[in-house]
PDB file of C-alpha atoms in Angstrom:
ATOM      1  CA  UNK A   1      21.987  -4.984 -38.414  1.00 95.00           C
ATOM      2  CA  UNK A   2      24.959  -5.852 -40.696  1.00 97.00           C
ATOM      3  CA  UNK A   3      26.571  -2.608 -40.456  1.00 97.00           C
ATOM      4  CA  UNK A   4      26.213  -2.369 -36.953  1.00 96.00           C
ATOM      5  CA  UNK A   5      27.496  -5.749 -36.375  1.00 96.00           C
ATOM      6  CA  UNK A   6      30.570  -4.920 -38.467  1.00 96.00           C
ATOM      7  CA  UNK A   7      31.065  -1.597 -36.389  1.00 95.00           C
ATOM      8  CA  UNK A   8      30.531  -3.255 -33.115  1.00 95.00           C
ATOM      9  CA  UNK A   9      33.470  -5.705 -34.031  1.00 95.00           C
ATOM     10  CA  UNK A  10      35.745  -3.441 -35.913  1.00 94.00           C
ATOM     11  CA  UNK A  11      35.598  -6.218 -38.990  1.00 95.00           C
ATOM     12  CA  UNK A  12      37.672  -4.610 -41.618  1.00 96.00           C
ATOM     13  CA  UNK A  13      36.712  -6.800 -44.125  1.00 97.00           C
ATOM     14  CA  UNK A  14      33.287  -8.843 -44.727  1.00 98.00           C
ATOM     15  CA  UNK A  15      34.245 -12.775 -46.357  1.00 98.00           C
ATOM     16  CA  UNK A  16      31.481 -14.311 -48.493  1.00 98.00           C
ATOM     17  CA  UNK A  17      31.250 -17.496 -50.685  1.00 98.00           C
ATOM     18  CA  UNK A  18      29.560 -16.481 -54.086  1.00 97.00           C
ATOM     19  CA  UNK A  19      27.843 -19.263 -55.447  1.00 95.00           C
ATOM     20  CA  UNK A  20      25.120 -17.576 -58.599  1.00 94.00           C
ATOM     21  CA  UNK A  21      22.828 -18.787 -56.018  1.00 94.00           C
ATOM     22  CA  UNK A  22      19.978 -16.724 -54.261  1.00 96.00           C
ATOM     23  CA  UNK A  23      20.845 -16.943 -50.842  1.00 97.00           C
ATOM     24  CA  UNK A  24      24.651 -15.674 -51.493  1.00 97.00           C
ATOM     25  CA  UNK A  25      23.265 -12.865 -53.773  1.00 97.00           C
ATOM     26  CA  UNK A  26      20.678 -11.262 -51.447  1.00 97.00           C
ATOM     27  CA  UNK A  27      23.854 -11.575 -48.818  1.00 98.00           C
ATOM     28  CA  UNK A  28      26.575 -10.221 -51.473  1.00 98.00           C
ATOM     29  CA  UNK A  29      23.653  -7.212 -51.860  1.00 98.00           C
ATOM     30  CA  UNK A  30      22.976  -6.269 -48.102  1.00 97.00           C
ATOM     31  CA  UNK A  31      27.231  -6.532 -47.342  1.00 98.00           C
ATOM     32  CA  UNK A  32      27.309  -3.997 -50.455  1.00 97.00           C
ATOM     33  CA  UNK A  33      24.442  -1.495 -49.048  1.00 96.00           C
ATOM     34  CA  UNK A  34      25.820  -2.080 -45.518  1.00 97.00           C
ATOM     35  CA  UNK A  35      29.261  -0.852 -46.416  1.00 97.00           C
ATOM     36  CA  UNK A  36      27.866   2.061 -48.332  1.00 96.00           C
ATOM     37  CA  UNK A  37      26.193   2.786 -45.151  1.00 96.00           C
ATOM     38  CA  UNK A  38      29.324   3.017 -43.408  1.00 97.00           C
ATOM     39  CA  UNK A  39      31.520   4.929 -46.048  1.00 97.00           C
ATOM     40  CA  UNK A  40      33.059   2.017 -46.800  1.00 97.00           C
ATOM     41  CA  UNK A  41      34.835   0.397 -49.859  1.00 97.00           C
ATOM     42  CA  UNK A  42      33.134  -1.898 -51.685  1.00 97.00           C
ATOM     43  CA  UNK A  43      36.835  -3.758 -52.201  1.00 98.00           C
ATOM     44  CA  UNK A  44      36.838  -4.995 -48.538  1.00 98.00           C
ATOM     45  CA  UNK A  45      34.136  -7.039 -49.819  1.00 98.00           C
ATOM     46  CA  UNK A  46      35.961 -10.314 -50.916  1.00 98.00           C
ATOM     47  CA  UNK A  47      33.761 -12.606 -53.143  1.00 98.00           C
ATOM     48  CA  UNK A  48      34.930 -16.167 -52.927  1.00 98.00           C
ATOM     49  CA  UNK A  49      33.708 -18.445 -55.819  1.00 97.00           C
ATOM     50  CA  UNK A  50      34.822 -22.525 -55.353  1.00 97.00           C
ATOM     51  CA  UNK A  51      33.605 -24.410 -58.234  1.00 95.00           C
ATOM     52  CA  UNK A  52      33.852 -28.014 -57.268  1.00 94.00           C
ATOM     53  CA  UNK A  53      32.771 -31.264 -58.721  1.00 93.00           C
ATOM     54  CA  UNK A  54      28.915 -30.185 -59.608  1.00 90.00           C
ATOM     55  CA  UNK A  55      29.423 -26.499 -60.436  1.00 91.00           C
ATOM     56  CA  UNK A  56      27.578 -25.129 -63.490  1.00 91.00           C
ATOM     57  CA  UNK A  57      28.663 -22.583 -65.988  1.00 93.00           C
ATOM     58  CA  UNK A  58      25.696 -20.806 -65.321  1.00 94.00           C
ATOM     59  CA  UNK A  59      25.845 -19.883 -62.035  1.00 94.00           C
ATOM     60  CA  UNK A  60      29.697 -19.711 -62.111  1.00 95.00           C
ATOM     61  CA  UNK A  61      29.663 -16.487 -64.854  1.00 96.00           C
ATOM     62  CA  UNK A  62      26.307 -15.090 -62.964  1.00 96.00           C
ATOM     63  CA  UNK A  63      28.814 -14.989 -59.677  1.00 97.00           C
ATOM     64  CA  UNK A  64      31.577 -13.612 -61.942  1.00 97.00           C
ATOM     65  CA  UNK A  65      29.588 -10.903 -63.148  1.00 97.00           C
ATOM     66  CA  UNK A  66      27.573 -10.252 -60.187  1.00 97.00           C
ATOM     67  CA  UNK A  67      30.310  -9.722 -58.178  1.00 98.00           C
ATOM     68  CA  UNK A  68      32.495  -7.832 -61.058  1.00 97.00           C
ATOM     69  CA  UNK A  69      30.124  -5.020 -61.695  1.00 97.00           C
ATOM     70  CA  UNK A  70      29.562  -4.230 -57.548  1.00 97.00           C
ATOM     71  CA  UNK A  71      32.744  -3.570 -57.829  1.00 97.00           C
ATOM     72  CA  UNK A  72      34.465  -5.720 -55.002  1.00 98.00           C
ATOM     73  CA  UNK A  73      37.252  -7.570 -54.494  1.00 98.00           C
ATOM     74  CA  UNK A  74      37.058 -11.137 -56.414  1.00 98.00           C
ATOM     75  CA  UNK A  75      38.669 -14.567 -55.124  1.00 98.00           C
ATOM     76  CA  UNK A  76      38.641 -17.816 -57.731  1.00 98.00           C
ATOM     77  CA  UNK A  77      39.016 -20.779 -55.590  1.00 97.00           C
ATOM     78  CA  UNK A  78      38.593 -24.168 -57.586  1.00 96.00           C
ATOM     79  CA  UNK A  79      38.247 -27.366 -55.020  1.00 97.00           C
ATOM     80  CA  UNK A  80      37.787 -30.261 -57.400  1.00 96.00           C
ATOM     81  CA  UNK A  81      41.741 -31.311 -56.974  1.00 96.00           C
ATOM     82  CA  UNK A  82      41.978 -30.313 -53.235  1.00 96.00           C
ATOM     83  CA  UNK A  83      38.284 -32.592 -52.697  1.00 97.00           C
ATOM     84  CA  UNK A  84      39.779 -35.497 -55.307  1.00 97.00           C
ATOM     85  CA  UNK A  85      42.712 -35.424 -53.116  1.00 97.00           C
ATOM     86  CA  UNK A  86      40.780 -35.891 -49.566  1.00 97.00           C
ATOM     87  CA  UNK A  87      38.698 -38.347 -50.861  1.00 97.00           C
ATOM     88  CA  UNK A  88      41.966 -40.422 -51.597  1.00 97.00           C
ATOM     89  CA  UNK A  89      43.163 -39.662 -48.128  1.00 97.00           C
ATOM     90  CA  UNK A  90      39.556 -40.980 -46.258  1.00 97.00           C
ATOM     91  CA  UNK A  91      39.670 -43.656 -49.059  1.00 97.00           C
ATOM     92  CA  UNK A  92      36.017 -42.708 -50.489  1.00 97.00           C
ATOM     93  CA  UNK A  93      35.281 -43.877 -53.731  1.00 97.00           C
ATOM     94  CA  UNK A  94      34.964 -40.727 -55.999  1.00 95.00           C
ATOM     95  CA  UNK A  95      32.397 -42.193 -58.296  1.00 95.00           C
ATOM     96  CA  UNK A  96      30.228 -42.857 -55.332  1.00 95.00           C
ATOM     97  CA  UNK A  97      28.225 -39.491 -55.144  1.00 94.00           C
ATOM     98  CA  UNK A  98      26.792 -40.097 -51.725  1.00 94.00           C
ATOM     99  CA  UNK A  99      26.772 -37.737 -48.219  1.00 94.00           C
ATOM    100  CA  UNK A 100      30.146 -38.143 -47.945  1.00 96.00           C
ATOM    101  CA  UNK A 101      31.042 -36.636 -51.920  1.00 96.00           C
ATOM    102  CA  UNK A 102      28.674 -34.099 -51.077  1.00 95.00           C
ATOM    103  CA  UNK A 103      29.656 -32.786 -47.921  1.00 96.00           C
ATOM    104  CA  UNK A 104      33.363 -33.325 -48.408  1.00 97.00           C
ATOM    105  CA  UNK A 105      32.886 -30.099 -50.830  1.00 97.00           C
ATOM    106  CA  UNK A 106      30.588 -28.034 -48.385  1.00 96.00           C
ATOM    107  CA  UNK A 107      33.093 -28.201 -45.635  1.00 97.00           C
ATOM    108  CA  UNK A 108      36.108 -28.025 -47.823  1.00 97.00           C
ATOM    109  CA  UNK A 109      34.305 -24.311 -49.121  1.00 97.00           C
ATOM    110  CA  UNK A 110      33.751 -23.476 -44.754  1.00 97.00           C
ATOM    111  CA  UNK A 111      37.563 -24.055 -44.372  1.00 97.00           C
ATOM    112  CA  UNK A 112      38.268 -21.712 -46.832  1.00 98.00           C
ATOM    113  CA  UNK A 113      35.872 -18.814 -45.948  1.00 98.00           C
ATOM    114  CA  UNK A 114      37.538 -19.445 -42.848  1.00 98.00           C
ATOM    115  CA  UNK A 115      41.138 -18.855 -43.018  1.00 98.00           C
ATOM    116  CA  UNK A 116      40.442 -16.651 -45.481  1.00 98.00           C
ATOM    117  CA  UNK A 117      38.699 -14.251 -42.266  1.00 98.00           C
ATOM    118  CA  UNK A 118      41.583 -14.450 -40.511  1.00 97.00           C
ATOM    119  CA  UNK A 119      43.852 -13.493 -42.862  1.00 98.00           C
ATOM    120  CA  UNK A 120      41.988 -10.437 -44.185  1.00 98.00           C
ATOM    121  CA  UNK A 121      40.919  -9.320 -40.696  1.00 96.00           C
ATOM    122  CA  UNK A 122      37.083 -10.162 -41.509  1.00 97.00           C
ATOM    123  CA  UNK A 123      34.508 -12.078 -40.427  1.00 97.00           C
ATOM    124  CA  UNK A 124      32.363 -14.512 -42.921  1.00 98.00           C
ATOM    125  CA  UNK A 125      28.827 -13.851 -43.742  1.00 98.00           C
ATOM    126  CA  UNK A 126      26.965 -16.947 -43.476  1.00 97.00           C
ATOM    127  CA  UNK A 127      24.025 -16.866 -46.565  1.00 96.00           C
ATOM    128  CA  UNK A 128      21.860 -19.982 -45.259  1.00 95.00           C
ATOM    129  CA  UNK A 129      18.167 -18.896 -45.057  1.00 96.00           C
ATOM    130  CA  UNK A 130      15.333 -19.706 -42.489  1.00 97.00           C
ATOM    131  CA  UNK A 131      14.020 -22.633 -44.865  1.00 97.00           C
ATOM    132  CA  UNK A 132      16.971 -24.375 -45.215  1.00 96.00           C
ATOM    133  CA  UNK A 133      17.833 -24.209 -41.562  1.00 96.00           C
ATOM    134  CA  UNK A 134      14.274 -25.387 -40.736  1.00 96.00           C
ATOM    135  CA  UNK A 135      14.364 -28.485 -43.349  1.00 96.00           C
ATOM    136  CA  UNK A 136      18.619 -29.248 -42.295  1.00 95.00           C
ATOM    137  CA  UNK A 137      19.584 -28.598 -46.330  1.00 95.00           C
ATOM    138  CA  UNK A 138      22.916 -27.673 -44.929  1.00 95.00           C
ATOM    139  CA  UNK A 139      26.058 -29.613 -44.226  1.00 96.00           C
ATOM    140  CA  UNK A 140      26.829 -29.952 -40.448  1.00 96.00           C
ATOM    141  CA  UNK A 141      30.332 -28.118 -40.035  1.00 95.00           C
ATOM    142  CA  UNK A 142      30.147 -26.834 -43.224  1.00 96.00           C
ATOM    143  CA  UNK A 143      28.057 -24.097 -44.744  1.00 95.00           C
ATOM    144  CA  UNK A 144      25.888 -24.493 -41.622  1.00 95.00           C
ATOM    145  CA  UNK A 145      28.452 -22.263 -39.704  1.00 95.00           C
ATOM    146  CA  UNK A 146      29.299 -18.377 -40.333  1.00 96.00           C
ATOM    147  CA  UNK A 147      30.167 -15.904 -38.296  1.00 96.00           C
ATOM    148  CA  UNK A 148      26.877 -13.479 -39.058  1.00 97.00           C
ATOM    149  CA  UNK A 149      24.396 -15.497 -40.827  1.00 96.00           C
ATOM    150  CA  UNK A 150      22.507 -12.355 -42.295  1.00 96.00           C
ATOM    151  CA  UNK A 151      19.777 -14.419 -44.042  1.00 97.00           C
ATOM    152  CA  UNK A 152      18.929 -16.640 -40.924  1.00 95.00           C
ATOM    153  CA  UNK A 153      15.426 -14.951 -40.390  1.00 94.00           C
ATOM    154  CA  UNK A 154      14.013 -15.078 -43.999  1.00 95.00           C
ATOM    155  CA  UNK A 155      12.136 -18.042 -45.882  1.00 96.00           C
ATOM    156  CA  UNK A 156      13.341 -18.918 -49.418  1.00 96.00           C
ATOM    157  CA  UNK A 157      10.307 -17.682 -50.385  1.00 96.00           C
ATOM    158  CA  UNK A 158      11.543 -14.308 -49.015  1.00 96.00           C
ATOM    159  CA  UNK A 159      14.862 -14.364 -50.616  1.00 97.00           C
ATOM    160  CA  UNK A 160      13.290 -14.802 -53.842  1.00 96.00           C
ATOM    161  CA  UNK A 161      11.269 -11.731 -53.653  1.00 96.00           C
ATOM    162  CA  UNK A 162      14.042  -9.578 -52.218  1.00 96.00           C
ATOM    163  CA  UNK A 163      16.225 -10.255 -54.375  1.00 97.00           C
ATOM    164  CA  UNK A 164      13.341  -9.484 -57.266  1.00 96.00           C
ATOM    165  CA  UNK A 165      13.000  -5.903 -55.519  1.00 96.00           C
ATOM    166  CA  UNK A 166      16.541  -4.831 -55.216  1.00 96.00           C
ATOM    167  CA  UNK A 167      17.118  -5.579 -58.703  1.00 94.00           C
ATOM    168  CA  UNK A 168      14.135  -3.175 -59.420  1.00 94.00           C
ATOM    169  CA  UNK A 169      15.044  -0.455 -57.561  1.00 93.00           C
ATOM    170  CA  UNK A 170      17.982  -0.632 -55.414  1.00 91.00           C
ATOM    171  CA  UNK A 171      20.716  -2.787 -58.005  1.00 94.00           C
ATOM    172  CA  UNK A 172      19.568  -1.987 -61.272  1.00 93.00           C
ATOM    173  CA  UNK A 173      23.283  -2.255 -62.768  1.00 93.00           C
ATOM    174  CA  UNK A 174      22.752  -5.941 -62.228  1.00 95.00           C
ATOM    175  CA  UNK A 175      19.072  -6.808 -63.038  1.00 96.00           C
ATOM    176  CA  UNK A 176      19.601  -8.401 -65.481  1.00 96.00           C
ATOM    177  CA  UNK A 177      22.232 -10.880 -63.612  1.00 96.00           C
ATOM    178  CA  UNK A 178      19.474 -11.072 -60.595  1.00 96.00           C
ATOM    179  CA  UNK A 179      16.991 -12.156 -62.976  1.00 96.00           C
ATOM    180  CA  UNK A 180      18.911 -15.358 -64.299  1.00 96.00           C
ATOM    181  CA  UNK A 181      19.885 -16.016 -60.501  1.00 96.00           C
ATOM    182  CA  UNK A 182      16.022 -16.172 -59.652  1.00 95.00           C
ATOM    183  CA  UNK A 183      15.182 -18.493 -62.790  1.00 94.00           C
ATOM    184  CA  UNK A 184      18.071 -21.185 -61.803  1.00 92.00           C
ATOM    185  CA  UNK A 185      16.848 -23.905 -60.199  1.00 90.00           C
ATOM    186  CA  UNK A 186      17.787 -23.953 -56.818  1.00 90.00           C
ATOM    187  CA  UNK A 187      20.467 -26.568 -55.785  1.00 89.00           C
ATOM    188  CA  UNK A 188      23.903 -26.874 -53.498  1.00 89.00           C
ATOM    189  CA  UNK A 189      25.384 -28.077 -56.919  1.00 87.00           C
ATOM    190  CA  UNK A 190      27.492 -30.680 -54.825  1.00 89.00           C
ATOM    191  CA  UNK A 191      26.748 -33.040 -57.597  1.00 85.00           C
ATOM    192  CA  UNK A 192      25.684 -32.662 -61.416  1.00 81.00           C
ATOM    193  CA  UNK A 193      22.277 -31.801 -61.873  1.00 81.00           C
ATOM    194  CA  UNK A 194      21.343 -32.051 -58.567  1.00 84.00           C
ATOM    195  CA  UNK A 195      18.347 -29.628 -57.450  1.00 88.00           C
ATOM    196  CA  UNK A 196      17.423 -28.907 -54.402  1.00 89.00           C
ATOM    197  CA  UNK A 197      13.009 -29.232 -54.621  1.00 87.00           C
ATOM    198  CA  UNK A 198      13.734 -32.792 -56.078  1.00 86.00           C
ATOM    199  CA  UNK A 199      15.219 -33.813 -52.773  1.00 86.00           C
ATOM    200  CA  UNK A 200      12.936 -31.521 -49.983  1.00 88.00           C
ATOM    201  CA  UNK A 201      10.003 -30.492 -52.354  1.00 89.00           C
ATOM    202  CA  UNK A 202       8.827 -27.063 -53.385  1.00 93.00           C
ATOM    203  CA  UNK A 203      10.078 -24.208 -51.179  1.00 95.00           C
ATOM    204  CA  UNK A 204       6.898 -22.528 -51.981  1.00 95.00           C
ATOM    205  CA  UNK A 205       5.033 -25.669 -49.624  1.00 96.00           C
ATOM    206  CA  UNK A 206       7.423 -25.920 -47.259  1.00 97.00           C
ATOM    207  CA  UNK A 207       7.859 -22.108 -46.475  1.00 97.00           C
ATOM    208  CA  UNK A 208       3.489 -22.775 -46.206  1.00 97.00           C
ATOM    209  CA  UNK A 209       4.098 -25.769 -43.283  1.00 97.00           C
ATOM    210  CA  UNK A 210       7.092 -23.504 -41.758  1.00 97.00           C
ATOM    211  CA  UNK A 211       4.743 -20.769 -40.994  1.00 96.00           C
ATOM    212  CA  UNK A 212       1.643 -22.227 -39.924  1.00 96.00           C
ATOM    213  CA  UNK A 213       3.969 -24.514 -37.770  1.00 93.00           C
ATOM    214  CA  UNK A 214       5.884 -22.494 -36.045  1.00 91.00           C
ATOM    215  CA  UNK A 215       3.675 -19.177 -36.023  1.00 93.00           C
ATOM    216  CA  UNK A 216       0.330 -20.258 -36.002  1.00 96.00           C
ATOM    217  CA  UNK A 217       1.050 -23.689 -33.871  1.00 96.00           C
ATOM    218  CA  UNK A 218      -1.106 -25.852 -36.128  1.00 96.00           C
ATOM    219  CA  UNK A 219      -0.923 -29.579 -35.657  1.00 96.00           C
ATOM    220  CA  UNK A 220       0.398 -31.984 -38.516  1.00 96.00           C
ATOM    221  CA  UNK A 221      -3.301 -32.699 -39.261  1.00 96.00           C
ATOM    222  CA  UNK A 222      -4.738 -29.053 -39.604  1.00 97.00           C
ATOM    223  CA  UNK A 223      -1.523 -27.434 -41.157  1.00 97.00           C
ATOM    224  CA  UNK A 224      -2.027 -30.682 -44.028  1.00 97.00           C
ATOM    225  CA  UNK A 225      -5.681 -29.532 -44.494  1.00 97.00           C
ATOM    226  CA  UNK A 226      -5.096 -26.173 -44.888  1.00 97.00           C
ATOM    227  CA  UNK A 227      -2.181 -27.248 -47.052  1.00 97.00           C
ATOM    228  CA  UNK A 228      -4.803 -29.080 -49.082  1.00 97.00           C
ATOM    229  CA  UNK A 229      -7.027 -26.077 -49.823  1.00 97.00           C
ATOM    230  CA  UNK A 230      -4.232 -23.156 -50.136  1.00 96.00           C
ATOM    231  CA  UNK A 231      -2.198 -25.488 -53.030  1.00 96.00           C
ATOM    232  CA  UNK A 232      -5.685 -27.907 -54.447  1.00 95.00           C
ATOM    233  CA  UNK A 233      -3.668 -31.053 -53.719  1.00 94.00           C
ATOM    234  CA  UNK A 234      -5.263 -34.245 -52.428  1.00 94.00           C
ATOM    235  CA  UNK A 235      -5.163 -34.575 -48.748  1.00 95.00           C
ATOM    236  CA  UNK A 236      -2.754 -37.664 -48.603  1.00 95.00           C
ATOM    237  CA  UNK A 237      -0.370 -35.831 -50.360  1.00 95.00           C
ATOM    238  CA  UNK A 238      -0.826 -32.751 -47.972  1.00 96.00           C
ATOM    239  CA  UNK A 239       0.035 -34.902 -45.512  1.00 96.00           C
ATOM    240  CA  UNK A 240       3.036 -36.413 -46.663  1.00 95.00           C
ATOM    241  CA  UNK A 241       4.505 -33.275 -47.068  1.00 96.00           C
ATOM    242  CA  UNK A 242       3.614 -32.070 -43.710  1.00 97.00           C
ATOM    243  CA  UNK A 243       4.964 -35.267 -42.207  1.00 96.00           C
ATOM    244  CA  UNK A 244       8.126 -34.618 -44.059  1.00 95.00           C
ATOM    245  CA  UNK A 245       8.680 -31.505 -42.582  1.00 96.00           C
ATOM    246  CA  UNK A 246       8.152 -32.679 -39.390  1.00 96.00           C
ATOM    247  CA  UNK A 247      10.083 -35.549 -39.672  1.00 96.00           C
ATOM    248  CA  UNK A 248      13.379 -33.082 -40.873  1.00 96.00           C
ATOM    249  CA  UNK A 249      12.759 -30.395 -38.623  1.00 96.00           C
ATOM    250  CA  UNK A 250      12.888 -32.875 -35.518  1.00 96.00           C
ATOM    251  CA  UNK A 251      15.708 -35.055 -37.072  1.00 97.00           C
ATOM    252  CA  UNK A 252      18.353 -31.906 -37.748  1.00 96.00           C
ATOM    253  CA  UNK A 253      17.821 -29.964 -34.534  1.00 96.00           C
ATOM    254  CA  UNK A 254      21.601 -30.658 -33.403  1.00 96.00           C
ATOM    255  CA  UNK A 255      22.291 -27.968 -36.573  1.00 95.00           C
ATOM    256  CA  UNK A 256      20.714 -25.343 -35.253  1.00 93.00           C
ATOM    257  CA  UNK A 257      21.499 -26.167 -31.554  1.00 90.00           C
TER     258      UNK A 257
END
């Protein structure tokens, strides 16, 4: 679908922010396999890393060396200064590490990826996944918008396991790299030590509720009971995390809209 989207619109280069993350490696590794599908080179790729304010070492070198041995072209973008500097000019308290820090960074990264399309002629592939568009865990404006959003259709869940497989048999160059990816804790790193299961709970649950919610139409009460037997919790918590769901899924509709 990839490389037919880039044929259909003559893209002549594909834009991605590289994070360490999952979702922007199993995107980095279907942009690599789609251009070798088309005969093309890997070096109209462009990797953009941003480490801001929360960025780890560890997922900084796993995007450095992820992105060095496929063998495309490799953009170092740090946004702590530009991001210091806005929140001076909106007058927000940098030691306040609320919405605002956060998403001050995730659109500040968009703006890039942006401008950096037009420039090069490309288009941006947006890495968000099905869970995190069903749950909101995206910034409105900011890495919420792409231009193809290639991982739209798949639960974290998913990405997890892809990513697992193409390191076995498709990427083994960089299995080693994929492995450390899948072991990091998942978080937006918009903050230090943030992660993201603390905030929305296990993606392992939620990707459970997503599924017999949306697929299997179950009501709050039967998808928590079934919840209950699939994961041996107590009903009550079941519940909560059913109602949690809910409650997000409802609340952050205007992001998918």
């Amino acid at each position: 679908s990839l490389a037919q989207r880039i044929k259909t619109i003559h893209s002549k280069t594909l834009i991605i922010g590289v994070s360490g993350g999952l979702d922007s490696t199993l995107a980095l590794l279907i942009a690599h396999r789609a251009f070798k599908l088309l005969g093309k080179d890997p070096k109209d790729i462009i990797g953009v890393t941003m480490p801001g304010l929360g960025t780890s070492t560890r997922t900084k070198n796993n995007a450095m060396d992820l992105m060095e041995k496929l063998g495309i072209t490799i953009m170092v973008k740090p946004i702590s200064e530009e991001v210091l500097s806005h929140f001076k000019l909106i007058e927000h308290d940098p030691t306040v590490t609320d919405i605002t820090y956060e998403n001050v960074q995730a659109r500040y990264r968009t703006l890039i990826l942006m401008n950096l399309a037009n420039k090069h002629n490309g288009m941006v592939l947006g890495t968000g996944d099905m869970s995190e568009l069903a749950l909101g865990w995206c910034t409105y404006n900011g890495d919420q918008m792409s231009m193809y959003g290639i991982n739209a259709g798949m639960p974290k869940t998913m990405v997890r396991y892809m990513t697992y497989a193409y390191g076995l048999f498709d990427f083994e160059c960089v299995n080693d790299i994929l492995t450390d990816i899948i072991d990091t804790p998942i978080s937006p790193e918009l903050k230090p030590n943030q992660t993201t299961e603390a905030s929305v709970g296990k993606y392992e649950i939620n990707d459970f509720i997503l599924y017999r919610y949306l697929f299997c139409g179950d009501s709050n009460e039967r998808a928590a009971w079934l919840l209950s037997i699939a994961f041996e919790m107590d009903y009550k918590e079941a519940i909560s995390y059913v109602n949690n769901f809910t409650r997000r899924f409802y609340t952050q509709q205007f992001k998918r809209s």
